[in-house]
Coordinates of C-alpha atoms and ligand atoms in Angstrom, one line a residue:
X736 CA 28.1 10.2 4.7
X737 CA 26.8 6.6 4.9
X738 CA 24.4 5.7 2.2
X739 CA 22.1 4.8 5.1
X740 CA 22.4 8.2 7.1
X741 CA 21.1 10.4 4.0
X742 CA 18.5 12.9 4.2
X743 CA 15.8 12.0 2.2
X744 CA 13.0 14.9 3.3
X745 CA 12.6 17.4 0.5
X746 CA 10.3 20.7 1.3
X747 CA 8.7 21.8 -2.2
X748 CA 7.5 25.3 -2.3
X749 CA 5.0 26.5 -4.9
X750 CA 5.3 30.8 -4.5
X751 CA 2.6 32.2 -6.4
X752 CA 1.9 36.1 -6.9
X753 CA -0.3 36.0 -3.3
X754 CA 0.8 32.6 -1.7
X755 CA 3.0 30.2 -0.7
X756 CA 2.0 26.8 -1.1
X757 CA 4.4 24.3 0.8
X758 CA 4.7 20.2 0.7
X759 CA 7.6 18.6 3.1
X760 CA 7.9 14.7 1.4
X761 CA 10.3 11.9 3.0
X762 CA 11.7 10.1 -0.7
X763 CA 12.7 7.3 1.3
X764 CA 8.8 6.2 1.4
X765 CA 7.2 9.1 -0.8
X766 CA 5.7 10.0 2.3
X767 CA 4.0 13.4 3.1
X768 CA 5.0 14.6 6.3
X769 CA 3.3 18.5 6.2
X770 CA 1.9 20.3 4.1
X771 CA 0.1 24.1 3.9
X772 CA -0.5 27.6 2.1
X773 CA 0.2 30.9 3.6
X774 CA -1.9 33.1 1.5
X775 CA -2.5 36.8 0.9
X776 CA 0.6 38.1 0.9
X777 CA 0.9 41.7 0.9
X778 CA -2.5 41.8 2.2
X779 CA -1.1 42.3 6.1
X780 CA -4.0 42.7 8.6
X781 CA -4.5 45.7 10.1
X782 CA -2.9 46.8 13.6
X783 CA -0.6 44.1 13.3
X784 CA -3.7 41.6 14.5
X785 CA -2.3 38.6 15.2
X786 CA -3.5 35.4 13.6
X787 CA -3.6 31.7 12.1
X788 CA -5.4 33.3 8.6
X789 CA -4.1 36.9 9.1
X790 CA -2.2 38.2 5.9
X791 CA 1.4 38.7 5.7
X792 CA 3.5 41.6 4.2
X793 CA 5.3 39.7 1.9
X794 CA 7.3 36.6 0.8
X795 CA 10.2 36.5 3.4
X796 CA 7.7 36.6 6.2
X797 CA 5.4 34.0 4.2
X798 CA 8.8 32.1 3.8
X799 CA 9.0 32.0 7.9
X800 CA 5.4 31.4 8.9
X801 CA 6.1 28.3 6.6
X802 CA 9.4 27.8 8.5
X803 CA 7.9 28.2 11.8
X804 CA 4.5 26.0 11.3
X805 CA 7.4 23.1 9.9
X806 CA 9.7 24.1 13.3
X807 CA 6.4 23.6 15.5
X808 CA 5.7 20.1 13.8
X809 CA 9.6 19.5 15.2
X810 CA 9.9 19.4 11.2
X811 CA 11.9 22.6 11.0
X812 CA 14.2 23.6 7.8
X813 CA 17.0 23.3 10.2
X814 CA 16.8 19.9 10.3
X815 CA 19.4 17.4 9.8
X816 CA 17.1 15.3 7.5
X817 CA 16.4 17.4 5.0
X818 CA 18.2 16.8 1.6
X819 CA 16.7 19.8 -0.4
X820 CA 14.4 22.3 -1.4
X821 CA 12.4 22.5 -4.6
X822 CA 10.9 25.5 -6.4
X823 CA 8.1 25.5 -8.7
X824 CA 9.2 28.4 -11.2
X825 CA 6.6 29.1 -14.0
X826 CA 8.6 29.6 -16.7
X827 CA 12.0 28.7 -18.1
X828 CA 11.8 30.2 -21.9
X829 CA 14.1 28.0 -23.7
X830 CA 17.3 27.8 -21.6
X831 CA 15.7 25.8 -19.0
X832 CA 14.9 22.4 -20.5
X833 CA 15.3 20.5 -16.9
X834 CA 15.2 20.5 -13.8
X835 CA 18.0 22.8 -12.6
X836 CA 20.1 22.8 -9.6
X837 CA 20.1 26.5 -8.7
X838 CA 23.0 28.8 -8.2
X839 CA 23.2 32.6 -8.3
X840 CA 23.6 32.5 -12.2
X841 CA 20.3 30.4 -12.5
X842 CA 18.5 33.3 -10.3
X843 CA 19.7 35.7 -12.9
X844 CA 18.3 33.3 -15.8
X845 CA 14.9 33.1 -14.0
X846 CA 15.1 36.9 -13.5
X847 CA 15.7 37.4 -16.8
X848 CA 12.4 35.7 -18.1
X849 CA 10.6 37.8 -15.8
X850 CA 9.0 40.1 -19.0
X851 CA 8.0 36.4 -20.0
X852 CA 6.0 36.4 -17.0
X853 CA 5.6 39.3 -15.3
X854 CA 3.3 37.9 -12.7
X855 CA 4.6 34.9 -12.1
X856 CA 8.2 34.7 -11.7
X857 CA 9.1 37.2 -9.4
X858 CA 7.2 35.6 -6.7
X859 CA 8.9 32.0 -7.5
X860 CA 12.7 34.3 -7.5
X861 CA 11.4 35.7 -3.9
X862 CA 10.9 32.3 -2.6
X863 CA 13.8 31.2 -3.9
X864 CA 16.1 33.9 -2.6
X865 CA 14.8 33.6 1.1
X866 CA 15.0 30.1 1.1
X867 CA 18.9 30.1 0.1
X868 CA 18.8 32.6 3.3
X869 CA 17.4 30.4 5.3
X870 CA 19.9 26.9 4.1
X871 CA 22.8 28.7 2.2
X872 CA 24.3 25.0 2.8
X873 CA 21.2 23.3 0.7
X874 CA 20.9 21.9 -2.5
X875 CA 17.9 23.8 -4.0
X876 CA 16.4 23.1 -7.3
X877 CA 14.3 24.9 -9.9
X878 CA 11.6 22.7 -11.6
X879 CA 9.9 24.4 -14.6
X880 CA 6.6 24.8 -15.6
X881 CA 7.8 24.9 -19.3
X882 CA 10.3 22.4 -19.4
X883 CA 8.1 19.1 -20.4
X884 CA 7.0 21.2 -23.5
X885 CA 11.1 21.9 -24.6
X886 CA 10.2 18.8 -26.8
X887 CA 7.4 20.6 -28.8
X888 CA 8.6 21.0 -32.8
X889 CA 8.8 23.9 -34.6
X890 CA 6.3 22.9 -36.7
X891 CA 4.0 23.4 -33.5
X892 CA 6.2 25.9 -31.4
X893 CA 6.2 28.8 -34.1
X894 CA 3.3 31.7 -34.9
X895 CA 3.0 32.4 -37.8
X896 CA 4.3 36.1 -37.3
X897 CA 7.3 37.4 -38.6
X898 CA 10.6 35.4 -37.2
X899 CA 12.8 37.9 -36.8
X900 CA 10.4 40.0 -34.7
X901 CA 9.0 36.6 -33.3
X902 CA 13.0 36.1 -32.0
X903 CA 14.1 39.6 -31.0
X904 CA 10.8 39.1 -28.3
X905 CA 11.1 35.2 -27.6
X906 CA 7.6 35.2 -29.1
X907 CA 6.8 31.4 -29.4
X908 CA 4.6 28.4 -28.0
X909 CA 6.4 27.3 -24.7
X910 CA 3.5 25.6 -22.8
X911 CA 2.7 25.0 -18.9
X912 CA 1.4 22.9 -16.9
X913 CA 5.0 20.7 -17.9
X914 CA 4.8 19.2 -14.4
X915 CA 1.4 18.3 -14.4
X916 CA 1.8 16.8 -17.7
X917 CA 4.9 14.4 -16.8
X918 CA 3.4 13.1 -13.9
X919 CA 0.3 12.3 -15.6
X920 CA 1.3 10.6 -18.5
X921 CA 3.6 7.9 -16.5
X922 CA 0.3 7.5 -14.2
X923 CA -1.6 7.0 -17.5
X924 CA 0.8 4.7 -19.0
X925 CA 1.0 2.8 -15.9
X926 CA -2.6 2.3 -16.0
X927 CA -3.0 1.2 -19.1
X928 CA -0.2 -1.2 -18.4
X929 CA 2.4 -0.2 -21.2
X930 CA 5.8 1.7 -21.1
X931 CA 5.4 6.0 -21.2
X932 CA 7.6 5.8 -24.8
X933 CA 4.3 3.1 -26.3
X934 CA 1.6 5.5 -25.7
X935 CA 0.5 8.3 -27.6
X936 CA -1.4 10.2 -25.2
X937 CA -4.0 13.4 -24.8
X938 CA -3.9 14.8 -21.3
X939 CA -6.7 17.5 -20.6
X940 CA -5.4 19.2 -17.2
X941 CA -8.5 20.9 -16.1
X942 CA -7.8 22.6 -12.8
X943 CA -8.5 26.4 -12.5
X944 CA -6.3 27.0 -14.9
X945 CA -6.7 24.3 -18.2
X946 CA -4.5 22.6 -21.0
X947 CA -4.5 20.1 -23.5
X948 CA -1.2 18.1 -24.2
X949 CA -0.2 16.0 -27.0
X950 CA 2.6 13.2 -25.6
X951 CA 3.5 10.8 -28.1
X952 CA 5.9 8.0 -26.6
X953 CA 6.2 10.2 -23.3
X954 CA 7.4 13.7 -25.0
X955 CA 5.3 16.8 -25.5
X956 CA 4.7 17.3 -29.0
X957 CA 2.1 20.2 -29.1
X958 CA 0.0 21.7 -26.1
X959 CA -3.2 24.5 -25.9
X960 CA -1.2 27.0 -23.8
X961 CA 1.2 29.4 -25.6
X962 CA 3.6 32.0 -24.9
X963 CA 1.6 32.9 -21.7
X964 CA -1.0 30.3 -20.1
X965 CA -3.7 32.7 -21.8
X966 CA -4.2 30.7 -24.6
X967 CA -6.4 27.8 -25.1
X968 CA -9.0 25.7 -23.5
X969 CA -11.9 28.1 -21.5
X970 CA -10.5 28.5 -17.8
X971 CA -12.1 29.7 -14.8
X972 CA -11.0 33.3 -15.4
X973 CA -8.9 33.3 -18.8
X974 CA -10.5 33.5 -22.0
X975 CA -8.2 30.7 -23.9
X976 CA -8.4 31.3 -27.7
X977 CA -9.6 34.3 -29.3
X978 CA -9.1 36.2 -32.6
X979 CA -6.0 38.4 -32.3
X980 CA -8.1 41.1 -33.7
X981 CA -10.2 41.0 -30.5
X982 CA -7.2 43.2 -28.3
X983 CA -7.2 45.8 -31.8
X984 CA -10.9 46.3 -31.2
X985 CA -11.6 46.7 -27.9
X986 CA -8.5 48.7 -28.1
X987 CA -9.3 51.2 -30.8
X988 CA -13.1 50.8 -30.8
X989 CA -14.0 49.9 -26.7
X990 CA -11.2 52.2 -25.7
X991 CA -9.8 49.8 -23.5
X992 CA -6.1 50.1 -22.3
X993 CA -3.6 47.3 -22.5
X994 CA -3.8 46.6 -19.0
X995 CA -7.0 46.6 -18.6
X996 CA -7.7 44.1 -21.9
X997 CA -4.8 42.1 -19.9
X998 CA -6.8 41.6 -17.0
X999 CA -10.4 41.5 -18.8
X1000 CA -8.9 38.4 -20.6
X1001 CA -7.0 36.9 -17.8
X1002 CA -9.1 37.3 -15.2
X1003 CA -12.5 38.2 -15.9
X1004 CA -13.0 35.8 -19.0
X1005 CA -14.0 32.2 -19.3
X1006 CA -16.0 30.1 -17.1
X1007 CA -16.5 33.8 -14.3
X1008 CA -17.0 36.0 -18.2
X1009 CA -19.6 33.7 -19.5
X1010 CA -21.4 32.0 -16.9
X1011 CA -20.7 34.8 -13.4
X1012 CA -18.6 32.8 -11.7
X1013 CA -15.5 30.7 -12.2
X1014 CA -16.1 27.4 -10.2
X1015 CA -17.5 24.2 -12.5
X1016 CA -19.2 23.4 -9.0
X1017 CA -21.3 26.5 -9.1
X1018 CA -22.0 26.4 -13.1
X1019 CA -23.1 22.7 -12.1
X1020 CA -25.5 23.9 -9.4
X1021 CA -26.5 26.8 -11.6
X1022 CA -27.3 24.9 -14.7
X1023 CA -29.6 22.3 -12.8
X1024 CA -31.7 25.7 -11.8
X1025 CA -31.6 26.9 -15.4
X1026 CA -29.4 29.6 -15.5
X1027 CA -28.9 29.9 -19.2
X1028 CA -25.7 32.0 -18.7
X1029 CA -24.1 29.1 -16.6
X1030 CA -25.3 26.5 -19.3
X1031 CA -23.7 28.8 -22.3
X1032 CA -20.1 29.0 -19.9
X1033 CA -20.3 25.1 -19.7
X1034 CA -21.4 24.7 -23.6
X1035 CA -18.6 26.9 -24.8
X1036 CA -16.3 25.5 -22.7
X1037 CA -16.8 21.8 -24.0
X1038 CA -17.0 22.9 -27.1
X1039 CA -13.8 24.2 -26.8
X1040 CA -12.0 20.9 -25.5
X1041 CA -13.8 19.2 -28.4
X1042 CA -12.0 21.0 -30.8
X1043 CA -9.1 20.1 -29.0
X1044 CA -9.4 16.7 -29.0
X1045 CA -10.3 16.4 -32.5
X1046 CA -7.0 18.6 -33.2
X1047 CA -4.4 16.6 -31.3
X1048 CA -6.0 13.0 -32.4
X1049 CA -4.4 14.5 -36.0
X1050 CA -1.5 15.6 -34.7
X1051 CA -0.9 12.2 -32.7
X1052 CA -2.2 10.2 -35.7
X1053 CA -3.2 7.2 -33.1
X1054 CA -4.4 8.0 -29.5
X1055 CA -4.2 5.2 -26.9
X1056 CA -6.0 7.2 -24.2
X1057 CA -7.6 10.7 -23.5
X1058 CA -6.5 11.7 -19.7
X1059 CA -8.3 13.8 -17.6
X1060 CA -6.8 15.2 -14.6
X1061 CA -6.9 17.8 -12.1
X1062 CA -9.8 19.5 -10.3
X1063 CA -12.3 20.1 -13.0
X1064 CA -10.9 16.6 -14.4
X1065 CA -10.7 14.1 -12.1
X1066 CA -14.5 15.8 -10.6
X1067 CA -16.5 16.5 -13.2
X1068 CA -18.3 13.6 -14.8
X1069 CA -20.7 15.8 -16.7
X1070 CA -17.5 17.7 -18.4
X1071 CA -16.2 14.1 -19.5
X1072 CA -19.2 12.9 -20.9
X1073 CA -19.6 15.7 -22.5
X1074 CA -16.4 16.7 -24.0
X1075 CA -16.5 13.5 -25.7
X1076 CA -20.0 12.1 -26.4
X1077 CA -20.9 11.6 -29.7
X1078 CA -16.8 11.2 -30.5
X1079 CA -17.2 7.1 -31.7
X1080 CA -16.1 7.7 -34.9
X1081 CA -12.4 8.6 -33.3
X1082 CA -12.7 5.6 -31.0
X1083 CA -13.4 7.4 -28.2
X1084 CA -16.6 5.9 -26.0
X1085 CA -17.5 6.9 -22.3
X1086 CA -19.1 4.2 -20.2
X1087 CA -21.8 5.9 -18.4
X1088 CA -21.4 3.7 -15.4
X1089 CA -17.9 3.8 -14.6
X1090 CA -17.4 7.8 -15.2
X1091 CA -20.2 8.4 -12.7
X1092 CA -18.4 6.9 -10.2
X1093 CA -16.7 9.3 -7.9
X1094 CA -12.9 7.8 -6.5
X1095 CA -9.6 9.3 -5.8
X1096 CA -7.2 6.6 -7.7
X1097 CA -6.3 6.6 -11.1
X1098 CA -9.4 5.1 -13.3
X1099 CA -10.8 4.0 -16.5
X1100 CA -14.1 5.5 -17.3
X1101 CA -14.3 4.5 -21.4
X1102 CA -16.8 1.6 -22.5
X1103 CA -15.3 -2.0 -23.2
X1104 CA -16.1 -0.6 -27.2
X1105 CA -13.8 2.1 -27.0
X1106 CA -10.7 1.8 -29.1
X1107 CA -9.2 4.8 -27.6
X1108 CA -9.0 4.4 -23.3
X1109 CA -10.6 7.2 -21.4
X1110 CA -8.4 7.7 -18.1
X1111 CA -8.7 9.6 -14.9
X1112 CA -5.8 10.0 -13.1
X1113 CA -5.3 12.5 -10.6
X1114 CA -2.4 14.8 -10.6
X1115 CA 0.5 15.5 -8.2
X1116 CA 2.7 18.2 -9.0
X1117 CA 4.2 18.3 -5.6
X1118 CA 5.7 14.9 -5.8
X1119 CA 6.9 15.4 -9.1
X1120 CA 9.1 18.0 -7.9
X1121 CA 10.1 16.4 -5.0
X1122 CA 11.0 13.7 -7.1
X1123 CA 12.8 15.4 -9.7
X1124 CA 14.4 17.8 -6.9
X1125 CA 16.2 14.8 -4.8
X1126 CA 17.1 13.1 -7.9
X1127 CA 19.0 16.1 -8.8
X1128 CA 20.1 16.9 -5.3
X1129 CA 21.8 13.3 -5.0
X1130 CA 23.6 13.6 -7.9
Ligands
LIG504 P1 -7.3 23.0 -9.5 O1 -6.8 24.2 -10.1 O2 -6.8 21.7 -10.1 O3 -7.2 23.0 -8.0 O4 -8.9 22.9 -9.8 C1 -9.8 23.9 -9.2 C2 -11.1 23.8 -9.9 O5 -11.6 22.5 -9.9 C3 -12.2 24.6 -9.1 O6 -12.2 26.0 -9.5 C4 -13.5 23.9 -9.6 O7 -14.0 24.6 -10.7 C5 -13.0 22.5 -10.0 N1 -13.6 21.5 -9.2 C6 -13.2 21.0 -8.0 N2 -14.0 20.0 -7.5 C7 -15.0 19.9 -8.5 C8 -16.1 19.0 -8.6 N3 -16.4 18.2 -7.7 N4 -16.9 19.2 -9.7 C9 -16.6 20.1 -10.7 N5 -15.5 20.9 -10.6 C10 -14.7 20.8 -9.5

């Protein structure tokens, strides 16, 4: 085929435990042509109601309402134009380091991480399997939450638990959020006007979900999430960091069983444990009233990010910029001014000014006096896949 007549459309899918999240990009231009969720999955309506927000049984018919609102948009995965299809898949343990063109052994690599993450990757297999269905003659590619943080040393990567028992289990620090993380830090370093492999970076990805990253020269060198995303910053539902010890007690003195500790720290914790409910937003709105629950939720959880920006300024030695991203990042001015006020004596100054000012482009919110930058940059984990999915898909 001419160089000219190549596809260039890529359809990204993101299939979580309950939802399918789909982007359709043209690479020619970067371009976003469509774009939706089909969520509750498994969740189908009663007497077969018909409907635009009605749930659907399970991933293959997610996988065709997303194939039939594409078809209606004359966009449909039958098309001519599109080069390839990329999965987000959670995690990649060690083996997958990259971006992977799939093939049925890959599928059995992914499927074999599944006690890795039990909720996570057998929704990104199911997607993955009906898509192949659907374009057996595609190119489809896996792009890993995990893979930006293969780079992370040993040093950083090990507990400090036994290694042969830490082995037999695959018991280690992988990290996620990898996606996030790459595309951020070129943004970053593209804003500050300097190659990715000059800057030493700390990217705070504060969506639902939250991380902290240390990239030095463009590679992950240590990052707050673990062997599950449990561990960590505060999130809207997950704990982050707690003693070990915690899961002994509540087990032998609360009583609780492992699932249900599971779930209390997954998805009952953080901002939802501490304040009542999950959303900064809401803890905002509360805390101006004077909830003192939703002020502890939001104290705790920028004392937490504190900690960890103290933590990777040693590890990084020199920091050229602290990056906030994603929802809770790129929104909340009061969780930026106050996850680093009073931090001067690490270079770090917030100019009240230019963080107050709301924008959807990548920005520098730190005083003229700061030695280290302040950035927000907003995140785009869809067009990182794409990006890394057509690269791979042209060969
Ligand atoms: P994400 O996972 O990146 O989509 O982030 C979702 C979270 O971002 C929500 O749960 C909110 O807590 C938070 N968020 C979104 N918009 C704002 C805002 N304007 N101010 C504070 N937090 C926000």
């Amino acid at each position: 085929m001419s160089e000219a007549a190549r596809p260039t459309r890529v359809l990204v899918l993101n299939s979580g435990s309950s939802s399918v999240k789909y982007q359709l990009l043209d690479m020619a231009d970067q371009s976003r042509l469509a774009s939706g969720v089909v969520e509750r999955i498994g969740e189908k309506g009663d007497a077969g109601r018909e409907g635009g927000d009605d749930g659907v049984a399970d991933h293959a018919a997610a996988l065709r309402r997303v194939a039939g609102e594409l078809a209606g948009r004359g966009l449909g995965l039958d098309s001519p134009e599109l080069a390839a299809v990329g999965h987000r898949v959670v995690h990649g343990g060690t083996r997958f380091t990259g971006p992977t063109l799939i093939t049925d052994e890959v599928v059995a690599g992914i499927e074999e991480l599944v006690p890795l993450a039990p909720l996570h990757n057998p929704a990104n297999i199911t997607g993955i399997k009906v898509a192949r269905e659907l374009r057996p003659d595609l190119p489809q590619v896996a792009v890993f939450d995990t893979a930006f943080h293969a780079t992370i040393p040993e040093a950083a990567a090990r507990y400090a638990i036994d290694t042969a028992t830490a082995d037999r289990h695959g018991i280690r620090r992988y990290g996620f959020h990898g996606t996030s993380n790459a595309y951020v830090s070129r943004a970053a370093a593209a804003l500050l006007g300097r190659e990715p492999s000059e800057v030493n970076l700390i990217v705070l990805h504060l969506g639902n979900g939250a991380s902290a990253t240390a990239v030095r020269g463009g590679v992950s060198v240590d990052t707050s999430m673990g062997l599950t995303p449990l561990e960590g910053l505060v999130m809207g539902t997950r704990s982050g960091d707690v003693d070990p010890a915690v899961v002994f007690h509540l087990a032998r003195v609360g009583g609780m069983g492992t699932d249900e500790i599971d779930t209390l720290l997954n998805k009952r914790s953080g901002l939802l444990g501490l304040g009542g409910v999950n959303d900064m937003r809401e803890i905002g709105r509360r805390m101006a009233e004077g909830d003192e629950r939703a002020q502890l939720a939001f104290d705790v959880y920028v004392h937490r990010l504190r900690r960890y920006v103290g933590a990777f300024t040693a590890v990084l030695g020199r920091v050229d910029a602290v990056v906030f991203t994603a929802g809770v990042g790129e929104n909340s001015a009061a969780v930026r001014a106050a996850a680093l006020a009073g931090l001067d004596g690490l270079g770090i100054v917030v100019d009240p000014v230019r963080n107050a000012v709301r924008g959807s482009a990548g920005r520098l919110v730190s005083a003229e006096s700061s030695r280290v930058a302040v950035a927000v940059v907003p995140t785009d984990e869809e067009l990182e896949i794409a990006r890394d999915t057509y690269a791979l898909a042209r060969g």
